[in-house]
Coordinates of C-alpha atoms and ligand atoms in Angstrom, one line a residue:
M1 CA -240.0 17.8 -112.0
Q2 CA -240.9 17.6 -115.7
A3 CA -239.2 14.2 -116.1
A4 CA -241.0 12.8 -113.1
A5 CA -244.3 14.2 -114.4
N6 CA -243.7 12.5 -117.8
L7 CA -243.1 9.3 -116.1
G8 CA -246.4 9.4 -114.3
G9 CA -244.8 10.4 -111.0
R10 CA -242.2 7.6 -111.1
L11 CA -238.5 8.4 -110.5
P12 CA -236.0 7.7 -113.2
V13 CA -233.5 5.0 -112.4
P14 CA -229.9 5.7 -113.6
L15 CA -227.8 3.0 -115.3
F16 CA -225.2 3.4 -112.6
D17 CA -224.6 5.6 -109.6
T18 CA -221.0 6.4 -108.6
K19 CA -221.9 9.5 -106.6
T20 CA -224.1 8.1 -103.8
P21 CA -221.6 5.5 -102.5
L22 CA -218.9 8.1 -102.4
A23 CA -220.8 10.9 -100.7
P24 CA -220.1 9.7 -97.1
L25 CA -216.4 9.4 -98.0
R26 CA -216.1 12.9 -99.3
A27 CA -214.4 14.6 -96.2
D28 CA -211.9 11.8 -95.9
I29 CA -211.1 12.0 -99.6
D30 CA -210.7 15.7 -99.5
A31 CA -208.3 15.4 -96.5
R32 CA -206.2 12.7 -98.2
I33 CA -205.9 14.8 -101.4
A34 CA -204.8 17.8 -99.3
A35 CA -202.2 15.7 -97.6
V36 CA -200.7 14.7 -101.0
L37 CA -200.7 18.4 -102.1
D38 CA -199.0 19.3 -98.8
R39 CA -196.3 16.6 -99.4
G40 CA -195.8 17.8 -103.0
A41 CA -194.7 14.3 -104.2
F42 CA -196.9 13.2 -107.0
I43 CA -195.3 10.2 -108.8
L44 CA -194.4 6.8 -107.2
G45 CA -194.5 8.0 -103.6
S46 CA -195.8 6.6 -100.3
E47 CA -199.5 6.5 -101.4
V48 CA -198.8 4.3 -104.4
A49 CA -196.6 2.0 -102.4
A50 CA -199.2 1.7 -99.7
F51 CA -202.1 1.1 -102.1
E52 CA -200.0 -1.6 -103.9
T53 CA -199.6 -3.4 -100.5
E54 CA -203.3 -3.0 -99.6
F55 CA -204.6 -4.0 -103.0
A56 CA -202.4 -7.1 -103.2
A57 CA -203.6 -8.2 -99.8
Y58 CA -207.3 -7.6 -100.8
V59 CA -206.9 -9.6 -104.0
G60 CA -204.8 -12.3 -102.4
A61 CA -201.8 -11.9 -104.7
R62 CA -198.1 -11.4 -103.7
H63 CA -197.7 -8.3 -105.8
A64 CA -199.7 -5.4 -107.1
I65 CA -198.2 -2.8 -109.3
G66 CA -200.0 0.5 -110.0
V67 CA -200.1 1.6 -113.6
A68 CA -201.7 4.3 -115.6
N69 CA -204.8 2.4 -116.8
G70 CA -206.3 -1.0 -117.4
T71 CA -205.3 -1.0 -121.1
D72 CA -201.6 -0.4 -120.3
A73 CA -201.9 -3.0 -117.5
L74 CA -202.7 -5.6 -120.2
T75 CA -199.9 -4.6 -122.5
L76 CA -197.4 -4.6 -119.7
A77 CA -198.6 -8.0 -118.4
L78 CA -198.3 -9.5 -121.8
R79 CA -194.8 -8.1 -122.3
A80 CA -193.7 -9.4 -118.9
L81 CA -194.8 -12.9 -120.0
G82 CA -192.5 -12.5 -123.0
V83 CA -195.3 -12.0 -125.6
G84 CA -193.8 -10.4 -128.7
P85 CA -193.7 -10.4 -132.5
G86 CA -194.8 -13.7 -134.1
D87 CA -196.8 -14.8 -131.1
E88 CA -200.6 -15.1 -130.8
V89 CA -202.8 -14.1 -127.9
V90 CA -206.3 -15.6 -127.6
V91 CA -208.9 -13.0 -126.5
P92 CA -212.7 -12.9 -126.5
S93 CA -214.3 -10.6 -129.0
F94 CA -217.3 -10.0 -126.7
T95 CA -215.5 -7.6 -124.3
F96 CA -214.5 -3.9 -124.2
Y97 CA -212.3 -3.3 -127.2
A98 CA -209.2 -2.5 -125.0
S99 CA -208.9 -6.2 -124.1
A100 CA -207.9 -6.8 -127.8
E101 CA -206.3 -3.4 -128.5
A102 CA -203.7 -4.1 -125.8
I103 CA -202.2 -7.0 -127.8
P104 CA -200.8 -5.5 -131.1
P105 CA -198.5 -3.0 -129.2
T106 CA -196.6 -6.1 -128.0
G107 CA -196.0 -7.1 -131.6
A108 CA -198.3 -10.2 -131.2
S109 CA -201.6 -10.9 -133.0
P110 CA -205.0 -11.2 -131.3
V111 CA -206.8 -14.4 -132.1
F112 CA -210.5 -14.0 -131.3
C113 CA -212.4 -16.7 -129.4
D114 CA -216.1 -17.2 -128.5
V115 CA -217.8 -17.0 -125.1
D116 CA -220.5 -18.8 -123.2
P117 CA -224.0 -17.3 -123.9
D118 CA -225.1 -17.5 -120.2
T119 CA -222.0 -16.3 -118.4
F120 CA -220.6 -14.0 -121.2
C121 CA -217.1 -15.4 -120.3
V122 CA -214.6 -17.5 -122.2
T123 CA -214.5 -21.2 -121.4
A124 CA -211.8 -23.9 -121.8
E125 CA -213.7 -25.1 -124.8
T126 CA -214.0 -21.7 -126.6
V127 CA -210.3 -21.0 -125.9
R128 CA -209.2 -24.5 -127.0
R129 CA -210.7 -24.0 -130.4
A130 CA -208.5 -20.9 -130.9
L131 CA -205.2 -22.4 -129.8
T132 CA -202.3 -22.8 -132.3
P133 CA -198.7 -23.7 -131.8
R134 CA -198.0 -19.9 -131.8
T135 CA -200.4 -19.2 -128.9
K136 CA -198.3 -17.5 -126.1
A137 CA -201.0 -16.4 -123.8
V138 CA -204.8 -16.3 -123.2
I139 CA -206.6 -13.2 -121.9
A140 CA -209.6 -14.4 -119.8
V141 CA -211.9 -11.5 -119.3
H142 CA -214.0 -11.6 -116.2
L143 CA -216.8 -9.8 -118.0
F144 CA -219.4 -7.7 -116.2
G145 CA -218.0 -9.0 -112.9
N146 CA -218.5 -12.7 -113.6
V147 CA -215.4 -14.9 -113.0
A148 CA -214.1 -16.8 -116.0
P149 CA -212.9 -20.4 -115.3
V150 CA -209.2 -19.6 -115.1
A151 CA -208.0 -23.0 -113.8
E152 CA -209.7 -24.9 -116.6
I153 CA -208.2 -22.6 -119.2
A154 CA -204.7 -22.8 -117.6
A155 CA -205.0 -26.6 -117.7
L156 CA -204.8 -26.2 -121.5
G157 CA -201.1 -25.4 -120.9
V158 CA -201.0 -21.7 -121.9
P159 CA -200.5 -18.9 -119.4
V160 CA -203.7 -17.0 -118.5
V161 CA -203.8 -13.2 -118.2
E162 CA -206.9 -12.3 -116.2
D163 CA -208.5 -9.1 -117.5
A164 CA -210.2 -8.2 -114.2
A165 CA -211.0 -4.7 -115.1
Q166 CA -214.7 -5.3 -114.4
A167 CA -214.3 -7.8 -111.5
A168 CA -212.8 -6.0 -108.5
G169 CA -214.8 -7.4 -105.5
S170 CA -215.9 -10.6 -107.2
R171 CA -215.1 -14.0 -105.6
S172 CA -214.6 -17.6 -106.6
P173 CA -213.9 -20.7 -104.6
A174 CA -210.3 -20.6 -105.9
G175 CA -209.8 -17.0 -104.8
R176 CA -210.5 -13.5 -106.1
P177 CA -210.1 -12.3 -109.7
G178 CA -206.5 -11.1 -109.8
A179 CA -205.2 -14.2 -107.9
L180 CA -206.3 -16.9 -110.3
G181 CA -204.0 -16.7 -113.4
A182 CA -200.3 -16.2 -114.1
I183 CA -200.9 -12.4 -114.0
A184 CA -203.9 -10.2 -113.9
T185 CA -204.9 -6.6 -114.7
F186 CA -207.4 -4.1 -113.3
S187 CA -208.8 -0.8 -114.4
F188 CA -209.7 2.0 -112.0
F189 CA -211.6 4.0 -114.6
P190 CA -214.1 6.1 -112.5
S191 CA -217.2 3.9 -113.2
K192 CA -215.5 0.7 -112.2
N193 CA -216.3 -1.2 -109.0
L194 CA -213.2 0.5 -107.5
G195 CA -212.9 3.7 -109.4
A196 CA -210.4 6.6 -109.3
F197 CA -211.1 10.2 -110.1
G198 CA -209.3 9.8 -113.4
D199 CA -207.5 6.9 -115.1
G200 CA -205.7 4.2 -113.1
G201 CA -204.9 0.5 -113.2
A202 CA -202.9 -2.3 -111.6
V203 CA -201.2 -5.5 -112.4
T204 CA -201.3 -8.3 -109.8
T205 CA -199.3 -11.5 -109.8
D206 CA -197.8 -14.1 -107.4
D207 CA -194.7 -14.3 -109.5
D208 CA -191.7 -12.3 -108.3
Q209 CA -190.0 -12.2 -111.7
L210 CA -193.1 -11.0 -113.6
A211 CA -193.7 -8.4 -110.9
D212 CA -190.2 -7.1 -111.2
T213 CA -190.5 -6.9 -115.0
V214 CA -193.8 -5.0 -114.8
R215 CA -192.3 -2.6 -112.3
M216 CA -189.5 -1.8 -114.7
L217 CA -191.8 -1.7 -117.8
R218 CA -194.1 1.0 -116.2
F219 CA -191.0 3.1 -115.4
H220 CA -189.2 3.4 -118.8
G221 CA -187.7 0.0 -118.4
S222 CA -185.6 1.2 -115.5
R223 CA -185.2 0.6 -111.8
D224 CA -183.6 3.9 -111.0
K225 CA -184.2 6.3 -114.0
T226 CA -180.4 6.1 -114.7
T227 CA -179.9 2.7 -116.3
F228 CA -182.6 1.7 -118.8
E229 CA -182.6 -2.1 -119.2
L230 CA -185.8 -2.4 -121.4
V231 CA -187.6 -0.3 -123.9
G232 CA -190.5 0.4 -121.5
H233 CA -193.4 2.7 -121.0
N234 CA -194.3 5.7 -118.9
S235 CA -197.3 4.1 -117.2
R236 CA -197.7 4.8 -113.5
L237 CA -200.6 5.2 -111.1
D238 CA -200.2 8.6 -109.6
E239 CA -200.2 9.6 -106.0
L240 CA -203.5 11.5 -106.0
Q241 CA -205.4 8.5 -107.5
A242 CA -203.7 6.1 -105.2
A243 CA -204.7 8.3 -102.2
I244 CA -208.3 8.3 -103.4
L245 CA -208.4 4.6 -104.0
R246 CA -207.0 3.9 -100.5
V247 CA -210.0 5.7 -99.0
Q248 CA -212.3 3.5 -101.1
L249 CA -210.7 0.1 -100.9
P250 CA -212.0 -0.7 -97.3
H251 CA -215.5 -0.2 -98.7
L252 CA -215.2 -2.4 -101.8
E253 CA -216.4 -5.5 -100.0
A254 CA -219.6 -3.8 -98.7
W255 CA -220.2 -2.2 -102.1
S256 CA -219.7 -5.6 -103.8
E257 CA -222.3 -7.2 -101.4
R258 CA -224.7 -4.5 -102.4
R259 CA -224.2 -5.3 -106.1
R260 CA -224.8 -9.0 -105.3
A261 CA -227.9 -8.1 -103.3
A262 CA -229.2 -6.0 -106.1
G263 CA -228.8 -8.9 -108.5
A264 CA -230.7 -11.1 -106.1
D265 CA -233.4 -8.5 -105.9
Y266 CA -233.8 -8.6 -109.7
E267 CA -234.3 -12.4 -109.4
A268 CA -236.7 -12.1 -106.5
A269 CA -238.7 -9.5 -108.4
G270 CA -239.3 -12.0 -111.2
L271 CA -237.0 -10.5 -113.9
G272 CA -236.0 -14.0 -114.9
E273 CA -239.5 -14.7 -116.2
L274 CA -239.2 -11.8 -118.7
V275 CA -235.6 -11.9 -120.0
A276 CA -232.5 -14.1 -119.8
L277 CA -230.5 -13.2 -116.6
P278 CA -226.7 -13.3 -116.4
V279 CA -225.5 -16.6 -114.9
P280 CA -222.6 -16.7 -112.5
V281 CA -219.8 -19.1 -113.6
D282 CA -220.1 -22.3 -111.4
G283 CA -219.5 -21.5 -107.7
T284 CA -218.5 -17.9 -108.2
E285 CA -220.0 -14.8 -106.6
P286 CA -219.9 -11.9 -109.1
A287 CA -219.8 -8.4 -107.8
W288 CA -221.9 -7.4 -110.9
H289 CA -220.1 -4.4 -112.5
L290 CA -222.8 -4.3 -115.1
Y291 CA -226.1 -6.2 -114.9
V292 CA -226.6 -7.5 -118.4
I293 CA -229.7 -9.3 -119.5
R294 CA -230.5 -10.8 -122.9
H295 CA -233.7 -10.3 -124.9
E296 CA -234.5 -11.2 -128.5
H297 CA -235.7 -7.6 -129.1
A298 CA -233.1 -5.9 -127.1
D299 CA -233.2 -2.6 -129.0
A300 CA -236.9 -2.3 -128.8
L301 CA -236.8 -3.1 -125.1
A302 CA -234.1 -0.4 -124.7
A303 CA -236.3 2.2 -126.3
S304 CA -239.2 1.2 -124.1
L305 CA -237.0 1.4 -121.0
G306 CA -235.8 4.8 -122.1
D307 CA -239.4 6.0 -122.4
A308 CA -240.0 4.8 -118.8
G309 CA -236.9 6.7 -117.5
I310 CA -234.9 3.5 -116.9
G311 CA -231.1 3.7 -117.7
H312 CA -229.8 1.1 -120.1
K313 CA -227.0 0.5 -122.5
A314 CA -225.9 -2.0 -125.1
Y315 CA -222.2 -2.0 -124.5
Y316 CA -220.8 -4.2 -127.2
R317 CA -223.3 -4.2 -130.1
V318 CA -220.2 -4.2 -132.4
P319 CA -217.8 -6.8 -130.8
A320 CA -214.1 -6.3 -131.0
H321 CA -213.4 -8.5 -134.0
R322 CA -215.9 -6.4 -136.1
Q323 CA -214.2 -3.1 -135.2
P324 CA -212.3 -1.5 -138.2
A325 CA -209.0 -1.5 -136.4
M326 CA -209.1 -5.3 -135.9
R327 CA -209.9 -6.2 -139.5
E328 CA -206.4 -7.6 -140.1
W329 CA -206.8 -10.1 -137.3
A330 CA -210.5 -11.0 -137.7
A331 CA -210.5 -12.7 -141.0
G332 CA -212.1 -16.2 -140.7
A333 CA -213.2 -15.7 -137.1
E334 CA -216.4 -17.6 -136.6
L335 CA -218.0 -16.6 -133.3
P336 CA -221.7 -17.5 -133.4
V337 CA -222.3 -16.9 -129.7
T338 CA -220.5 -13.6 -129.8
E339 CA -222.7 -12.5 -132.7
E340 CA -225.8 -13.6 -130.9
V341 CA -225.1 -12.0 -127.5
A342 CA -223.7 -8.8 -129.2
G343 CA -227.2 -8.4 -130.7
T344 CA -229.3 -9.3 -127.7
H345 CA -227.5 -8.0 -124.6
L346 CA -228.6 -5.0 -122.7
A347 CA -227.2 -3.6 -119.4
I348 CA -229.9 -2.4 -117.0
P349 CA -229.4 -0.4 -113.7
M350 CA -226.8 -1.7 -111.3
S351 CA -224.8 0.0 -108.5
P352 CA -224.2 -0.4 -104.7
A353 CA -226.9 2.3 -104.3
L354 CA -229.6 0.5 -106.2
S355 CA -232.6 0.1 -103.9
R356 CA -235.3 -2.6 -103.9
E357 CA -237.8 0.1 -104.9
Q358 CA -235.7 1.0 -107.9
V359 CA -235.3 -2.7 -108.9
D360 CA -239.1 -3.0 -108.8
E361 CA -239.4 0.0 -111.1
V362 CA -237.0 -1.5 -113.5
V363 CA -238.8 -4.9 -113.5
A364 CA -242.2 -3.2 -113.9
A365 CA -240.9 -1.3 -116.9
V366 CA -239.5 -4.6 -118.4
R367 CA -242.9 -6.3 -117.7
A368 CA -244.7 -3.5 -119.5
F369 CA -242.7 -4.1 -122.7
P370 CA -245.0 -5.7 -125.2
A371 CA -242.8 -8.7 -126.0
Ligands
LIG401 C1 -212.8 -5.6 -119.8 C2 -211.9 -4.3 -119.9 N1 -210.7 -4.4 -120.2 C3 -209.9 -3.4 -120.3 C4 -210.3 -2.1 -120.0 C5 -209.4 -1.0 -120.1 O1 -209.3 -0.2 -118.9 P1 -208.9 1.3 -119.0 O2 -210.1 2.1 -119.5 O3 -208.5 1.7 -117.6 O4 -207.7 1.5 -119.9 C6 -211.7 -2.0 -119.6 C7 -212.3 -0.7 -119.2 O5 -212.3 0.4 -119.5 C8 -212.5 -3.1 -119.6 O6 -213.8 -3.0 -119.2

């Protein structure tokens, strides 16, 4: 009551809303959790196997392998590609830190590249500038749900690992994120477009050999827990999370449409006259995971939105190459667009539950900001 009174009777609009879309699924989720408890099998059982089949079909890839989280998914995908000591992996700096953090555990070095200011994604040109004879792979991040131009990057002759952590539900003319590169990774962190009730992730690929290696790597480098062929990882999606994800997966398409519709509502409400809107990569249909605008005075705008009860967040003010742990690999990185968008981006409310009324509230609050 107090908050609404302070806002002159207007309702606060949260940055994201994971609860409302899940509410109608609650009874089904409870029943599926109970069924797992009744069976008493919690690791690599029938739920994980079924989820892997269903998720691979959704993505349009031959294989999906459930792993513990989206960060491990990247490390395992890189290792399956043979990335190791002495190699370089090109990665954008304007992304969640984990995209880069996943590289050093393979023994390889991250090489940071720039992004496009309008799409926030890497391009063939930004990647090309970072290639060297030691480049073994490129991580193309489908940032905020946009879809990076994977085919153009692959045409440079280096295998592309798609970091699709934020892009479940997005589409491109060439297929969905997860089916565009040599191998792809997903996170099912709870706030993601498809979110578990804890950590979870997946690797997808059309390549039988890569899939086989990732399956071994997630299971101590073994097929049978008796013979250990590789020094692997213990990194498995668990049965409870898989059961929960299976209830949600049939709804991902409708939720993604709602995200797209909310983006269209922002445009229709005139937000583009006030700030720079995110631009879909040519021909793609992002399921906006985060709706990220740019404004010269982003921090002041953020403060003003906060006063109006509008959720907001600057996700990557300090991009990956400026993080202390990346110092060793960041020397000499010149990333002017990354520096610019790091300072000017701001996520505003986005979720499948965002109503047109809420969009109008957000746009009114942005309009009231004395630019
Ligand atoms: C772009 C990106 N890559 C990787 C990750 C890592 O995923 P996780 O948190 O499941 O390890 C995330 C999300 O957290 C992400 O947003």
